[in-house]
Coordinates of C-alpha atoms in Angstrom, one line a residue:
M1 CA 38.4 57.0 -101.7
S2 CA 36.4 56.5 -104.9
A3 CA 32.6 56.8 -105.0
D4 CA 32.4 53.0 -105.5
E5 CA 34.6 52.4 -102.4
L6 CA 32.6 54.9 -100.5
S7 CA 29.4 53.1 -101.2
K8 CA 30.8 49.8 -99.9
S9 CA 32.1 51.3 -96.7
P10 CA 30.1 51.0 -93.4
L11 CA 28.0 54.1 -92.8
K12 CA 29.4 56.5 -90.2
R13 CA 27.2 58.3 -87.7
T14 CA 27.6 61.9 -86.5
P15 CA 27.6 62.7 -82.7
L16 CA 23.9 63.7 -83.1
Y17 CA 22.6 60.4 -84.6
D18 CA 20.7 59.4 -81.4
A19 CA 19.2 62.9 -81.1
H20 CA 17.9 62.6 -84.7
V21 CA 16.3 59.2 -84.1
E22 CA 14.8 60.5 -80.9
A23 CA 13.3 63.5 -82.8
G24 CA 11.7 61.1 -85.4
A25 CA 14.1 61.7 -88.2
R26 CA 14.1 59.5 -91.3
M27 CA 17.7 58.5 -91.7
V28 CA 19.2 57.8 -95.1
P29 CA 22.7 57.1 -96.5
F30 CA 24.4 60.3 -97.6
A31 CA 28.1 60.8 -98.4
G32 CA 29.1 57.8 -96.3
Y33 CA 27.0 58.8 -93.3
E34 CA 23.5 58.0 -91.8
M35 CA 21.9 61.4 -92.0
P36 CA 18.4 62.9 -91.3
V37 CA 16.7 63.6 -94.6
Q38 CA 13.5 64.9 -92.9
Y39 CA 11.6 64.9 -89.6
S40 CA 7.9 64.2 -89.0
L41 CA 6.5 67.4 -90.6
G42 CA 8.2 66.7 -93.9
I43 CA 10.5 68.5 -96.3
I44 CA 8.1 71.3 -97.5
A45 CA 7.1 72.2 -93.9
E46 CA 10.8 72.3 -92.9
H47 CA 11.7 74.4 -95.9
T48 CA 8.9 76.9 -95.2
W49 CA 9.8 77.1 -91.5
T50 CA 13.4 77.9 -92.4
R51 CA 12.3 80.8 -94.7
N52 CA 10.1 82.3 -91.9
H53 CA 11.7 81.3 -88.6
A54 CA 14.9 79.4 -87.8
S55 CA 16.0 75.8 -88.5
L56 CA 18.8 73.7 -87.1
F57 CA 20.8 71.4 -89.4
D58 CA 23.4 68.7 -88.4
I59 CA 26.2 69.1 -91.0
S60 CA 28.8 67.3 -89.0
H61 CA 29.5 65.0 -92.0
M62 CA 31.3 67.9 -93.6
G63 CA 35.1 68.1 -93.3
Q64 CA 36.8 70.5 -91.0
A65 CA 40.6 71.0 -91.2
V66 CA 43.3 73.5 -90.2
V67 CA 46.2 74.6 -92.4
T68 CA 49.1 76.0 -90.3
A69 CA 52.4 77.7 -90.9
A70 CA 55.3 76.7 -88.7
D71 CA 56.5 80.4 -88.5
G72 CA 53.1 81.5 -87.2
K73 CA 52.7 84.1 -90.0
H74 CA 49.4 84.6 -91.8
E75 CA 51.2 85.6 -95.0
T76 CA 53.1 82.3 -95.1
V77 CA 50.0 80.1 -94.7
A78 CA 47.9 82.3 -97.0
R79 CA 50.4 82.3 -99.9
A80 CA 50.6 78.5 -99.5
L81 CA 46.9 78.1 -99.9
E82 CA 46.7 80.7 -102.7
A83 CA 48.8 78.4 -104.8
L84 CA 45.8 76.0 -104.8
V85 CA 42.8 78.3 -105.0
P86 CA 41.9 81.5 -106.9
A87 CA 40.6 83.5 -103.9
D88 CA 42.5 86.3 -102.2
I89 CA 43.6 84.7 -98.9
V90 CA 46.5 87.0 -98.2
E91 CA 44.2 90.0 -97.6
L92 CA 41.8 88.2 -95.3
V93 CA 41.6 90.2 -92.1
P94 CA 41.3 88.4 -88.7
G95 CA 37.8 87.0 -88.3
Q96 CA 37.0 87.1 -92.0
Q97 CA 35.8 84.1 -94.0
R98 CA 36.0 83.6 -97.8
Y99 CA 34.4 81.1 -100.3
S100 CA 36.8 79.6 -102.9
Q101 CA 37.5 76.5 -105.0
L102 CA 40.3 73.9 -104.9
L103 CA 41.4 73.6 -108.5
N104 CA 43.1 70.9 -110.6
A105 CA 45.7 71.7 -113.3
S106 CA 43.1 72.1 -116.0
G107 CA 41.0 74.6 -114.0
G108 CA 38.3 72.1 -112.9
V109 CA 37.0 72.2 -109.4
I110 CA 38.3 69.5 -107.0
D111 CA 36.0 70.9 -104.3
D112 CA 34.5 74.2 -103.2
L113 CA 35.4 75.3 -99.7
M114 CA 35.2 77.9 -97.0
V115 CA 38.4 79.5 -95.7
T116 CA 38.5 81.5 -92.4
R117 CA 41.3 83.4 -90.8
P118 CA 40.8 83.1 -87.0
E119 CA 40.3 86.4 -85.2
E120 CA 42.4 85.5 -82.1
S121 CA 46.1 86.6 -82.1
D122 CA 47.2 83.3 -80.7
E123 CA 46.0 81.6 -83.9
S124 CA 48.2 83.6 -86.2
G125 CA 49.4 81.5 -89.1
R126 CA 46.3 79.3 -89.1
L127 CA 43.5 79.0 -91.6
I128 CA 40.3 77.0 -90.9
L129 CA 38.7 75.1 -93.8
V130 CA 35.2 73.6 -94.2
L131 CA 35.1 70.9 -97.0
N132 CA 32.3 68.9 -98.6
A133 CA 31.6 65.5 -97.0
S134 CA 32.1 63.5 -100.2
R135 CA 35.4 65.2 -101.1
K136 CA 37.1 65.8 -97.7
D137 CA 39.5 62.9 -97.9
I138 CA 40.4 63.7 -101.5
D139 CA 40.9 67.4 -100.5
I140 CA 43.1 66.8 -97.5
E141 CA 45.3 64.4 -99.4
H142 CA 45.6 66.8 -102.3
I143 CA 46.4 69.8 -100.1
A144 CA 48.9 67.9 -98.0
R145 CA 50.7 66.8 -101.2
Q146 CA 50.8 70.4 -102.6
L147 CA 51.6 72.5 -99.6
C148 CA 55.0 74.1 -99.5
E149 CA 57.6 73.3 -96.8
G150 CA 56.8 74.9 -93.4
T151 CA 53.0 74.5 -93.8
R152 CA 50.8 71.5 -93.2
I153 CA 47.1 70.5 -93.0
E154 CA 45.4 68.6 -90.2
S155 CA 41.9 67.1 -90.3
C156 CA 39.7 67.8 -87.3
P157 CA 37.5 64.6 -86.9
D158 CA 36.8 65.4 -83.3
L159 CA 34.6 68.4 -84.2
A160 CA 30.9 68.6 -85.1
L161 CA 29.2 71.3 -87.2
L162 CA 25.7 72.7 -86.8
A163 CA 23.9 75.2 -89.0
L164 CA 21.3 77.6 -87.6
Q165 CA 19.5 79.1 -90.6
G166 CA 16.5 81.5 -91.1
P167 CA 15.5 85.1 -90.5
K168 CA 15.1 84.5 -86.8
S169 CA 18.6 83.0 -86.3
G170 CA 20.1 86.2 -84.9
D171 CA 17.3 86.6 -82.4
V172 CA 17.7 83.0 -81.3
L173 CA 21.4 83.1 -80.9
E174 CA 22.1 86.5 -79.4
P175 CA 20.6 85.8 -75.9
I176 CA 22.8 82.8 -75.4
C177 CA 25.7 84.0 -77.5
P178 CA 26.1 87.9 -77.2
D179 CA 29.3 87.7 -79.3
S180 CA 27.2 86.7 -82.4
R181 CA 25.7 90.2 -82.5
K182 CA 29.0 91.6 -83.8
L183 CA 29.2 89.2 -86.8
A184 CA 28.2 90.3 -90.3
F185 CA 28.0 87.8 -93.2
M186 CA 31.3 85.9 -93.7
Q187 CA 32.7 86.9 -90.3
A188 CA 33.7 84.4 -87.5
T189 CA 34.7 84.3 -83.9
R190 CA 35.5 82.0 -81.1
T191 CA 33.0 82.1 -78.3
Q192 CA 30.9 80.0 -75.9
I193 CA 27.3 78.8 -76.2
A194 CA 25.6 76.9 -73.4
G195 CA 28.9 76.4 -71.7
C196 CA 30.4 74.9 -74.9
D197 CA 33.5 76.3 -76.7
C198 CA 32.4 77.1 -80.2
F199 CA 33.8 78.6 -83.5
V200 CA 30.8 80.6 -85.0
S201 CA 30.7 82.0 -88.5
R202 CA 27.8 84.0 -89.9
S203 CA 27.3 82.0 -93.1
G204 CA 25.2 79.2 -94.5
Y205 CA 23.8 77.4 -97.5
T206 CA 20.2 78.4 -97.6
G207 CA 20.3 82.1 -98.7
E208 CA 19.0 83.1 -95.3
D209 CA 20.8 84.9 -92.5
G210 CA 22.3 82.3 -90.2
F211 CA 25.3 80.7 -88.5
E212 CA 27.5 77.7 -88.8
I213 CA 28.8 76.6 -85.4
S214 CA 31.8 74.3 -85.0
V215 CA 31.9 72.5 -81.6
G216 CA 33.6 69.6 -80.0
A217 CA 31.9 66.3 -80.8
S218 CA 31.4 65.6 -77.1
D219 CA 29.4 68.9 -76.8
A220 CA 27.3 68.5 -79.9
V221 CA 24.2 67.2 -78.2
T222 CA 24.4 69.9 -75.5
L223 CA 24.5 72.6 -78.1
W224 CA 21.8 70.9 -80.3
R225 CA 19.4 70.8 -77.3
A226 CA 20.2 74.4 -76.2
L227 CA 19.3 75.8 -79.6
L228 CA 16.2 73.7 -80.0
A229 CA 15.0 75.0 -76.6
N230 CA 13.9 78.1 -78.4
D231 CA 10.4 77.8 -79.8
E232 CA 11.5 79.6 -83.0
V233 CA 13.8 76.7 -83.9
R234 CA 13.0 73.3 -85.4
P235 CA 15.3 70.5 -86.6
C236 CA 15.6 70.3 -90.3
G237 CA 16.9 67.6 -92.6
L238 CA 19.1 67.4 -95.7
G239 CA 16.0 67.3 -98.0
A240 CA 15.0 70.8 -97.1
R241 CA 18.6 71.9 -97.1
D242 CA 18.9 71.0 -100.7
S243 CA 15.6 72.6 -101.8
L244 CA 16.7 75.8 -99.9
R245 CA 20.1 75.9 -101.6
L246 CA 18.5 75.3 -105.0
E247 CA 16.1 78.3 -104.5
A248 CA 19.2 80.3 -103.4
G249 CA 20.9 79.3 -106.7
L250 CA 24.0 77.9 -105.0
C251 CA 26.2 75.3 -106.5
L252 CA 26.3 71.7 -105.1
Y253 CA 29.4 69.7 -105.6
G254 CA 28.7 66.7 -107.9
H255 CA 25.9 68.6 -109.6
E256 CA 27.0 72.1 -110.6
L257 CA 30.6 71.5 -109.8
D258 CA 33.1 68.7 -110.7
E259 CA 36.6 68.3 -112.0
T260 CA 35.7 69.3 -115.6
I261 CA 33.8 72.5 -114.7
S262 CA 35.6 75.8 -114.1
P263 CA 34.6 78.5 -111.6
V264 CA 33.8 80.8 -114.6
E265 CA 31.4 78.3 -116.2
A266 CA 29.7 77.9 -112.8
G267 CA 29.1 81.6 -112.5
L268 CA 31.6 82.0 -109.7
T269 CA 33.8 84.6 -111.3
W270 CA 32.8 87.0 -108.5
S271 CA 34.9 84.8 -106.1
I272 CA 38.1 85.5 -108.1
P273 CA 39.2 89.1 -107.1
K274 CA 41.2 91.5 -109.3
R275 CA 44.4 90.8 -107.4
R276 CA 44.3 87.1 -108.4
R277 CA 43.5 87.7 -112.1
T278 CA 47.2 87.6 -113.0
G279 CA 47.5 83.9 -112.3
G280 CA 49.4 81.9 -109.7
F281 CA 46.8 79.2 -109.2
P282 CA 46.1 75.8 -111.0
G283 CA 44.3 76.1 -114.3
A284 CA 44.9 79.9 -114.5
E285 CA 45.4 79.9 -118.2
R286 CA 42.0 78.4 -118.9
I287 CA 40.2 80.4 -116.2
L288 CA 41.7 83.8 -117.1
G289 CA 40.9 83.1 -120.8
E290 CA 37.3 82.4 -119.9
I291 CA 37.1 85.6 -117.9
S292 CA 38.5 87.7 -120.8
A293 CA 36.5 85.9 -123.5
S294 CA 33.7 83.5 -122.8
P295 CA 33.4 79.9 -121.4
A296 CA 32.0 77.2 -123.6
R297 CA 29.0 76.7 -121.2
T298 CA 27.5 78.7 -118.4
R299 CA 25.2 77.9 -115.5
V300 CA 21.7 79.2 -115.7
G301 CA 18.4 79.1 -113.8
L302 CA 15.2 77.7 -115.4
H303 CA 11.5 78.2 -114.8
F304 CA 9.1 75.7 -116.2
I305 CA 5.7 76.2 -117.8
G306 CA 3.7 73.5 -115.9
R307 CA 4.3 71.7 -112.7
A308 CA 6.4 68.7 -113.7
P309 CA 10.0 69.0 -112.2
A310 CA 13.0 68.3 -114.3
R311 CA 15.7 66.3 -112.5
E312 CA 19.5 66.0 -112.9
G313 CA 20.5 64.7 -116.3
A314 CA 17.5 66.0 -118.2
K315 CA 18.5 67.1 -121.7
I316 CA 18.0 70.6 -122.9
L317 CA 17.0 71.5 -126.5
S318 CA 17.0 74.8 -128.3
K319 CA 13.7 75.8 -129.9
M320 CA 15.3 74.6 -133.2
G321 CA 15.5 71.1 -131.6
D322 CA 19.3 71.0 -131.1
E323 CA 20.6 69.4 -127.9
I324 CA 22.5 72.2 -126.2
G325 CA 22.8 71.4 -122.5
V326 CA 21.8 69.4 -119.4
V327 CA 20.0 70.0 -116.1
T328 CA 22.3 69.6 -113.0
S329 CA 19.7 70.1 -110.2
G330 CA 16.0 70.4 -110.3
G331 CA 12.9 70.2 -108.1
Y332 CA 9.8 71.9 -106.8
S333 CA 10.2 75.4 -105.2
P334 CA 8.0 75.6 -102.1
T335 CA 8.5 79.3 -102.0
L336 CA 7.7 80.0 -105.6
K337 CA 5.3 77.1 -105.9
Q338 CA 6.7 76.0 -109.3
P339 CA 9.4 73.7 -110.7
I340 CA 12.9 75.2 -111.0
A341 CA 16.2 73.9 -112.1
L342 CA 19.9 74.7 -112.6
A343 CA 21.5 73.8 -115.9
Y344 CA 24.5 74.3 -118.2
V345 CA 23.9 75.8 -121.7
P346 CA 26.1 77.7 -124.2
P347 CA 26.4 81.4 -123.4
E348 CA 24.2 82.4 -126.5
Y349 CA 21.3 80.6 -124.7
A350 CA 21.9 82.1 -121.3
S351 CA 20.0 85.4 -121.5
A352 CA 16.9 85.9 -119.4
D353 CA 13.7 84.8 -121.0
T354 CA 15.4 82.6 -123.6
P355 CA 12.8 79.9 -124.4
L356 CA 14.2 76.3 -124.2
T357 CA 12.8 72.8 -124.2
V358 CA 13.7 70.2 -121.5
I359 CA 13.0 66.5 -122.0
V360 CA 11.4 64.9 -118.9
R361 CA 10.6 61.2 -119.1
G362 CA 10.6 61.4 -122.8
E363 CA 8.2 64.4 -122.9
P364 CA 9.2 67.9 -124.0
L365 CA 8.6 70.6 -121.4
D366 CA 8.6 74.4 -122.1
A367 CA 11.1 76.3 -120.0
K368 CA 12.7 79.7 -119.9
V369 CA 16.0 81.1 -118.6
V370 CA 15.6 83.3 -115.4
P371 CA 18.2 85.3 -113.4
L372 CA 19.7 83.7 -110.2
P373 CA 19.0 83.4 -107.4
F374 CA 15.4 82.1 -107.7
V375 CA 14.7 83.5 -104.2
P376 CA 16.6 86.6 -103.1
H377 CA 19.4 86.1 -100.5
R378 CA 18.8 87.7 -97.1
Y379 CA 22.3 87.7 -95.6
R380 CA 23.2 90.2 -92.9
R381 CA 25.8 92.2 -94.8
A382 CA 26.6 94.6 -91.9

């Protein structure tokens, strides 16, 4: 479905819509859904609470799908997916999760996604995918068309997805889900929480320790209320989720990623392991060439001198006055208490402390390149 068609379609609601309204959320259209952008305390308070405690996000608008091999073998389903993404899927061990990108023939990113090999032996030959909300229909159609014989993809619209994020997330979850204690970053397991069957991964989109919890749509409200029963947890909207991911320096599809941008340009070369750097995925010639030489543009972080934020689309000039790039995401950092932005510039302007000029509402603002992430990640690695 095109973006124009999507904008004309009736808005959908997640299973938690009534719970959001009851909690005082301001609901807005987002990716075809009515979603909570913030609650009564506001975006900055929700952002700060997440950095210091734990916040609960409804991300049920995102796509969930399963790719399966008819022969029940991991290698069969993994090799089928490896034909579409540059990650190492074959060597995923049970219970391990990996980030990758679905690529088009020219090496542009159709979507970025999470891939998990279930831990349980009775799920051999299955891979669980989490897809961006605005791209999930495109993704599933693309994957279904490209998969080899003996493998198939199924959407899972009967599932909801919650994200518990923040340094207290582990303390919140362990008493009601002891299995969560064994999970390190990018590991997953099936378990129960508050009597609900769940698939829990230790992952997230804020740069903090946290969990994403897939649960049946009919159990979403029960799980939501069980997690909010802990005083360390507050509901958090998509407004704070975006400012948190910006501080974490993470890509957002439609901003830092699209079908013209390669993973190398986006600074995601780390997600293409050595075993895959011989090709065997769409756009390999371009991507491997960019790894061995240099891409035409690269993603950088910007700090600004002053308090005015630069938004998406703001032009970037060199100190000689040449237009060299564009801002892809920008805003105010509640943690750093200053404006920050992500942008694309040529590699010769990507070194830390390089001075640049950004045009905001017709006025030139002084900026400089800084290393990413803006705020250090605090994932639980082991």
